[in-house]
Coordinates of C-alpha atoms in Angstrom, one line a residue:
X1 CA 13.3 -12.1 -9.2
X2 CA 15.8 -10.3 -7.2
X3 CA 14.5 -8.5 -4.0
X4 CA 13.8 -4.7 -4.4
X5 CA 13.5 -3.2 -1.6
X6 CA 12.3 -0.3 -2.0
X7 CA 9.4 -0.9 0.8
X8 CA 11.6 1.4 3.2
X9 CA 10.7 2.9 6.6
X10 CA 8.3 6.0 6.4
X11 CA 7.3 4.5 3.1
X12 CA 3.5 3.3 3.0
X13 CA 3.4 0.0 3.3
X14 CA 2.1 -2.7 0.1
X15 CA -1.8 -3.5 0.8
X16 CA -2.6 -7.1 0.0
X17 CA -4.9 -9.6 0.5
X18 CA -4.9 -13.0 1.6
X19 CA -6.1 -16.0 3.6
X20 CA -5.2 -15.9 7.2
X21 CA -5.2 -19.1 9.3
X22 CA -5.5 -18.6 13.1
X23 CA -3.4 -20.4 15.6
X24 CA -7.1 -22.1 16.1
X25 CA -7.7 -23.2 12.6
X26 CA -9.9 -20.3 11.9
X27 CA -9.3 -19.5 8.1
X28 CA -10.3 -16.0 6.6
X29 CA -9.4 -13.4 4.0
X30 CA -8.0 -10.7 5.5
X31 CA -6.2 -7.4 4.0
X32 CA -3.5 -5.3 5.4
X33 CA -6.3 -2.2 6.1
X34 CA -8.3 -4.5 7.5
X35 CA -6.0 -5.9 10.0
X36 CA -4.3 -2.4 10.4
X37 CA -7.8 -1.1 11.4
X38 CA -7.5 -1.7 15.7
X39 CA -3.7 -2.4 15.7
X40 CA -0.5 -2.0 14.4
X41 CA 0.7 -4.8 12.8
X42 CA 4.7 -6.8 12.4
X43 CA 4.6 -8.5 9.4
X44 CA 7.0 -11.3 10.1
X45 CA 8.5 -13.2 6.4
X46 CA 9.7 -16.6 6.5
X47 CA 10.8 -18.6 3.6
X48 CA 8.5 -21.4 3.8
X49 CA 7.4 -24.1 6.5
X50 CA 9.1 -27.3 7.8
X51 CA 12.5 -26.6 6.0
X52 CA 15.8 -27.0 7.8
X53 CA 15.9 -23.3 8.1
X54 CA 13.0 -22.8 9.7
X55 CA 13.2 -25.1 12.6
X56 CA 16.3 -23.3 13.5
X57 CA 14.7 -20.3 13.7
X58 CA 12.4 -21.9 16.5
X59 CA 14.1 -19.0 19.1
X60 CA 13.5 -16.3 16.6
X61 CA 9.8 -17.5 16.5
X62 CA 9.8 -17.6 19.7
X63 CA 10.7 -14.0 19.7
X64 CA 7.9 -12.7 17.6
X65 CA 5.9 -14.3 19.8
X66 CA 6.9 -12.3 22.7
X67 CA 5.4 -9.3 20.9
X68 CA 1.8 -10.7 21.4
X69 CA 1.7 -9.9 24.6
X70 CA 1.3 -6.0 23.5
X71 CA -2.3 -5.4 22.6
X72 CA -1.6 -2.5 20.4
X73 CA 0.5 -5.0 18.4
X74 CA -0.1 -7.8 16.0
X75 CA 2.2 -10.0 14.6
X76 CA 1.2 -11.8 11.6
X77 CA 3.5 -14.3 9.7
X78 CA 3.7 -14.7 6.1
X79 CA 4.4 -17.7 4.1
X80 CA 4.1 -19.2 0.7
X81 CA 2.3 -22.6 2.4
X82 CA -1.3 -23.4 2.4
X83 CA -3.6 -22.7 5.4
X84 CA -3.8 -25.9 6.5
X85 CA -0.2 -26.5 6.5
X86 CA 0.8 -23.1 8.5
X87 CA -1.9 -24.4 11.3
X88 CA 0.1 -27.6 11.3
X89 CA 3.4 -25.0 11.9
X90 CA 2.0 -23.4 14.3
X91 CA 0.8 -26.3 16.4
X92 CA 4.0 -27.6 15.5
X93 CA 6.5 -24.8 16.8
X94 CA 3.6 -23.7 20.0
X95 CA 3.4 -20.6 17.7
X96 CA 0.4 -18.5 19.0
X97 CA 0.0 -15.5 16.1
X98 CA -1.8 -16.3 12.6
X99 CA -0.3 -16.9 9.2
X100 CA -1.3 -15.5 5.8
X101 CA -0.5 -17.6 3.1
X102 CA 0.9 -16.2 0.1
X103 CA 0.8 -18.8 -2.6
X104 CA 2.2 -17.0 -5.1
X105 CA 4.7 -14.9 -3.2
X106 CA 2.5 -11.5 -4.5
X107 CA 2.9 -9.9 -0.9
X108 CA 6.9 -11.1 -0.4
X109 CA 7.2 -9.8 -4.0
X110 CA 5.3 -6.2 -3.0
X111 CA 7.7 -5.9 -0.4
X112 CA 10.8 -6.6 -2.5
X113 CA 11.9 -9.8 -0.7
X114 CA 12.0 -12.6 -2.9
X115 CA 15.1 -14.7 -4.4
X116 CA 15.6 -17.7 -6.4
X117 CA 17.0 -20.1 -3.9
X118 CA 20.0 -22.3 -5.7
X119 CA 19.1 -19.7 -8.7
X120 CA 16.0 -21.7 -9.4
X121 CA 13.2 -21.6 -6.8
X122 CA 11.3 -18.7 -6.0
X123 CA 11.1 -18.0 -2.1
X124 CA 10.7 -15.0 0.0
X125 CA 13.1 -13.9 2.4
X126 CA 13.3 -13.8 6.1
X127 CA 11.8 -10.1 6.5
X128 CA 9.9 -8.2 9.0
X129 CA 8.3 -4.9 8.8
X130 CA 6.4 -3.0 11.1
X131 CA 3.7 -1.0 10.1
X132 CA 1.5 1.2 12.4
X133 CA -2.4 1.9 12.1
X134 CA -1.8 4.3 9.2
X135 CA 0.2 1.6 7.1
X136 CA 3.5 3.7 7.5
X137 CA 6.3 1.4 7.8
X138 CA 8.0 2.4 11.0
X139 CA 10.8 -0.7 11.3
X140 CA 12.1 -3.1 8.7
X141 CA 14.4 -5.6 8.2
X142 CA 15.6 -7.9 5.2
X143 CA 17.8 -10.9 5.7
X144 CA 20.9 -11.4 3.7
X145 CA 21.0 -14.8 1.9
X146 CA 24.9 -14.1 1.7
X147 CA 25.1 -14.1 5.1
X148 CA 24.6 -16.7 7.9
X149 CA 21.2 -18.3 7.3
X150 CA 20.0 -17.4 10.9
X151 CA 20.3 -14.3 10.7
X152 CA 17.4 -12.4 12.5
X153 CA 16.9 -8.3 13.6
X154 CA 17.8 -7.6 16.9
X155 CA 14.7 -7.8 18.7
X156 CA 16.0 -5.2 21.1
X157 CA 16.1 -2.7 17.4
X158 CA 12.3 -3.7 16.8
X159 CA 10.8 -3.3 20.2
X160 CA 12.6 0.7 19.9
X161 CA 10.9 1.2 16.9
X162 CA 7.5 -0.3 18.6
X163 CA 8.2 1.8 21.4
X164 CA 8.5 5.0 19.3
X165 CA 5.7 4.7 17.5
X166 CA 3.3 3.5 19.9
X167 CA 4.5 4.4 23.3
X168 CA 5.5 1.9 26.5
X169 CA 2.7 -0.2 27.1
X170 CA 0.5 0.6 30.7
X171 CA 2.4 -1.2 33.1
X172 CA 0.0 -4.0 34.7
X173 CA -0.9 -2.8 37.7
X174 CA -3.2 -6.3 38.8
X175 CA -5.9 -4.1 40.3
X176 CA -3.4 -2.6 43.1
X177 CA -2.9 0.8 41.2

């Protein structure tokens, strides 16, 4: 269960669907066209929830987050918990994008980032990928298990690639333009 990653940039990206759990509870299924249909959409991978990892990843979260405040944008993370578990995350961690959960890792698998952690357990990788309203994939990144576990992209990389492919946001002008 090697990752493949053959879900390169310019590639169309994996459709999928899956339940989504809102920072307010809200559970629905939702697919990739579906949520591509008004914005683009940052696919953000995390291994699973509550794990040593991932609460030192808090900052890099916190990161993701920051791209919530661009309306053309929508970050979604996916994990392998159940809904009700990546509510208590989010609550947990003052995370304020959804979750989808992917059970049986069919999405981290469509996008070639799984592993077998200590050879045995299947998890996905920490991954994001960018994909615009047309489900291109403009931006991607794949940890590397060999490396550093905190390893994270350079948010300055990711908000390029947003920025080339949906322009700088309006400025806010507060009514004074």
């Amino acid at each position: 269960m090697g990752a493949v990653r053959d879900v390169e940039v310019g590639s169309t990206a994996p459709a999928f669907t899956a339940p989504l759990v809102t920072p307010d509870g809200e559970v629905s299924e939702v697919s990739l066209s579906s949520l591509c249909e008004e914005t683009a959409v940052l696919l953000v991978f995390q291994p699973t929830d509550f794990d040593l990892d991932t609460f030192a990843e808090r900052a890099a979260l916190g990161e993701y987050d920051w791209f919530t405040a661009d309306d053309r944008l929508r970050v979604v993370g996916v994990n392998r918990a159940r809904p009700v578990t990546n509510r208590e995350f989010a609550d947990y961690l003052d995370v304020t994008y959804p979750f989808c959960s992917d059970r049986d890792l069919s999405i981290a698998k469509a996008y070639g980032v799984t592993y077998r952690a200590l050879g045995v357990a299947p998890r996905a990788r920490r991954a994001c990928f960018f994909v615009d309203r047309d489900r291109v994939v403009r931006y991607q990144w794949v940890g590397d298990r060999t490396t550093c576990g905190r390893a994270r992209p350079q948010a300055r990389d990711l908000y390029e690639a947003v920025v080339d492919a949906l322009g700088r946001p309006e400025p806010e002008t507060f009514g004074m333009a």
